[in-house]
Amino acid sequence: RKEVEQDPGPFNVPEGATVAFNCTYSNSASQSFFWYRQDCRKEPKLLMSVYSSGNEDGRFTAQLNRASQYISLLIRDSKLSDSATYLCVVKEYSGGGADGLTFGKGTHLIIQP
Amino acid sequence: DAGITQSPRYKITETGRQVTLMCHQTWSHSYMFWYRQDLGHGLRLIYYSAAADITDKGEVPDGYVVSRSKTENFPLTLESATRSQTSVYFCASSESPYQPQHFGDGTRLSIL
């Protein structure tokens, strides 16, 4: 059974701090990885794709560790607007491909002033 | 830019009624998806479609029917609604199965 596990939190972090959270996946055949952000009662929105070599987008850095089967998200200089739920998404290549998408249940982040 | 739109945004209906949720995308994406999101379960795939007239079951397809006669539309029908189908429903689309998916605003469905 494909599983993606995340610490649900909440993570309560003061504004300006750095916060990191991980996501583990069970299927070693997983090939694509993404972080999505979801605000309360809104749709998930793509935050960033995660590449094997790691990648950065402004204050956000994503890392992939295939050997240990986890991905991470680091947020530097956190802003109040970063408060949201962060969803880890893992995808494997298989046949038609579409059924390989698995969402974690999300990590809830609260940035406090 | 609309991109992908869902209607209605909110719907209240009674058990046993048929209800159809609409999804329309303007990107000409081949792939479209329907998810439901419930507390404690996260997002679960109901059905997906790789192209017009091609659909397949996801993780939780029971009680739902889909069709895709045109690339841009992917309606989801609850043939006889049950209370357990009260949920938030999201439609998504992507250019290929390996690309990120883009989501509509969601439909909040309550079944009394």
XYZ file of C-alpha atoms in Angstrom:
225
model
C 0.000 0.000 0.000
C 1.368 3.375 -0.992
C 1.727 5.716 1.981
C 2.967 9.197 2.552
C 3.426 10.168 6.177
C 3.648 13.630 7.620
C 3.692 14.996 11.161
C 0.295 16.712 11.376
C 1.576 19.363 13.803
C 0.603 22.024 14.469
C 3.997 23.622 14.342
C 3.828 26.924 16.205
C 6.726 29.096 15.090
C 7.552 32.758 15.819
C 7.704 35.102 12.880
C 11.179 35.291 11.388
C 12.210 31.833 12.523
C 13.265 28.918 10.354
C 11.067 25.850 10.288
C 11.549 22.482 8.656
C 9.358 19.457 8.270
C 9.764 16.096 6.672
C 7.629 13.662 4.797
C 8.346 9.952 4.411
C 7.089 7.744 1.616
C 6.850 3.995 1.467
C 7.071 3.260 -2.250
C 10.663 3.170 -3.434
C 9.413 3.376 -7.037
C 8.201 6.918 -6.411
C 9.610 9.270 -8.997
C 8.055 12.714 -8.671
C 7.726 14.780 -5.543
C 5.930 18.004 -4.791
C 5.034 20.268 -1.917
C 1.615 21.870 -2.003
C 0.228 24.532 0.284
C -3.383 24.580 1.403
C -5.036 27.447 3.227
C -8.070 26.834 5.393
C -11.045 25.737 3.269
C -9.224 26.549 0.049
C -7.815 24.433 -2.746
C -4.280 22.996 -2.620
C -1.777 25.084 -4.561
C 1.581 23.934 -5.863
C 4.392 25.372 -3.779
C 7.307 23.675 -5.478
C 8.470 20.526 -7.158
C 11.262 18.615 -5.462
C 14.275 17.608 -7.524
C 16.891 14.999 -6.761
C 19.618 17.581 -6.298
C 17.451 19.714 -4.026
C 16.059 23.066 -5.038
C 15.369 26.476 -3.663
C 12.691 29.047 -4.388
C 13.201 32.222 -2.407
C 12.796 31.395 1.275
C 11.800 27.807 0.544
C 14.194 24.898 0.121
C 13.182 21.351 -0.724
C 15.385 18.298 -0.359
C 14.972 14.689 -1.438
C 16.678 11.740 0.211
C 15.961 8.662 -1.871
C 18.022 6.307 0.287
C 15.939 7.096 3.358
C 12.771 7.800 1.366
C 11.942 11.212 2.678
C 11.573 14.726 1.410
C 11.890 17.882 3.429
C 10.761 21.472 3.257
C 12.661 24.304 4.903
C 11.159 27.755 5.305
C 13.508 30.571 6.265
C 12.543 33.952 7.710
C 8.971 32.786 8.155
C 6.141 35.240 7.538
C 2.666 35.369 9.006
C 1.367 34.585 5.512
C 3.214 31.241 5.595
C 0.598 29.928 8.029
C -1.091 27.091 6.168
C -1.151 23.338 5.801
C 1.690 21.888 3.734
C 0.939 18.761 1.759
C 3.587 16.334 0.656
C 2.763 14.690 -2.681
C 4.517 11.668 -4.106
C 4.030 10.185 -7.535
C 5.260 6.985 -9.086
C 5.559 6.221 -12.745
C 3.287 3.294 -13.525
C 1.310 2.466 -16.641
C -0.992 5.398 -17.255
C 0.656 7.123 -14.329
C -2.348 8.980 -13.007
C -3.172 6.540 -10.252
C 0.285 6.871 -8.727
C -0.374 10.221 -7.023
C -0.449 10.026 -3.238
C -1.067 12.939 -0.900
C 0.070 13.159 2.679
C -2.486 14.406 5.180
C -0.558 17.615 5.669
C 1.472 19.465 8.274
C -0.248 22.443 9.876
C 2.020 25.464 10.340
C 1.115 28.497 12.446
C 3.404 31.514 12.355
C 2.968 33.646 15.438
C 3.655 37.402 15.557
C -7.272 33.646 -15.371
C -9.970 31.089 -14.625
C -7.956 27.970 -15.514
C -10.083 25.415 -13.783
C -13.510 26.156 -12.368
C -15.930 24.116 -10.330
C -19.629 24.570 -9.802
C -21.510 24.876 -7.629
C -19.299 26.186 -4.819
C -21.766 25.009 -2.195
C -24.521 22.425 -2.395
C -26.973 21.032 0.123
C -29.102 18.074 -0.854
C -30.920 15.117 0.653
C -30.043 11.462 0.797
C -31.117 9.531 -2.258
C -30.982 12.515 -4.590
C -28.789 12.629 -7.647
C -26.320 15.487 -7.738
C -23.751 16.475 -10.348
C -20.646 18.499 -9.679
C -19.181 20.301 -12.652
C -15.557 20.889 -13.556
C -14.292 22.906 -16.485
C -10.712 23.697 -17.485
C -9.416 26.065 -20.138
C -5.850 24.771 -20.417
C -6.648 21.811 -22.698
C -4.981 19.519 -20.178
C -5.330 15.860 -21.041
C -5.597 14.644 -17.462
C -8.369 15.502 -15.052
C -9.042 14.238 -11.552
C -11.678 14.252 -8.854
C -10.737 14.145 -5.179
C -12.622 14.321 -1.956
C -11.132 15.755 1.212
C -12.318 14.776 4.658
C -10.873 15.428 8.091
C -8.473 12.676 9.035
C -8.175 11.320 5.508
C -6.549 14.001 3.463
C -7.158 14.054 -0.284
C -8.414 10.834 -1.823
C -8.724 10.180 -5.540
C -12.223 9.258 -6.718
C -11.830 9.040 -10.495
C -9.445 10.294 -13.112
C -9.403 10.704 -16.858
C -6.454 10.539 -19.233
C -8.348 11.978 -22.209
C -11.841 12.418 -23.583
C -13.819 9.180 -23.278
C -11.127 7.575 -21.088
C -11.839 7.347 -17.377
C -10.638 5.104 -14.571
C -11.286 4.482 -10.910
C -9.220 5.930 -8.135
C -9.040 4.975 -4.471
C -12.684 5.632 -3.506
C -14.948 5.328 -6.593
C -18.008 3.631 -5.070
C -21.190 5.675 -5.386
C -19.760 8.009 -8.027
C -19.980 8.170 -11.811
C -17.942 10.297 -14.190
C -17.962 11.075 -17.861
C -15.694 13.004 -20.172
C -17.243 13.641 -23.560
C -15.156 16.801 -24.053
C -11.574 17.430 -23.020
C -12.478 20.534 -21.015
C -15.285 19.078 -18.904
C -15.241 16.345 -16.296
C -18.511 16.128 -14.350
C -18.863 13.977 -11.241
C -22.276 12.504 -10.422
C -23.501 11.047 -7.173
C -26.309 8.822 -8.396
C -27.989 8.364 -5.018
C -26.355 10.602 -2.438
C -25.569 9.277 1.032
C -24.528 11.155 4.185
C -21.068 9.609 3.985
C -20.552 11.553 0.765
C -20.698 14.861 2.622
C -17.280 16.279 1.858
C -15.278 18.893 0.018
C -14.723 17.874 -3.600
C -11.807 19.123 -5.652
C -11.281 18.814 -9.356
C -7.754 19.018 -10.745
C -6.037 18.866 -14.096
C -2.542 18.358 -15.423
C -0.793 18.309 -18.755
C 0.612 14.838 -18.161
C 0.501 12.366 -15.247
C 4.003 13.421 -14.264
C 3.324 17.147 -14.050
C 1.906 18.891 -10.979
C -1.849 19.065 -10.790
C -3.773 22.320 -10.603
C -6.907 22.432 -8.499
C -10.266 24.144 -8.750
C -11.769 26.062 -5.823
C -13.712 23.063 -4.586
C -17.372 22.223 -3.997
C -18.616 21.961 -0.425
C -21.317 19.298 -0.504
C -23.614 18.554 2.417
C -26.033 15.656 2.309
C -28.784 15.733 4.905
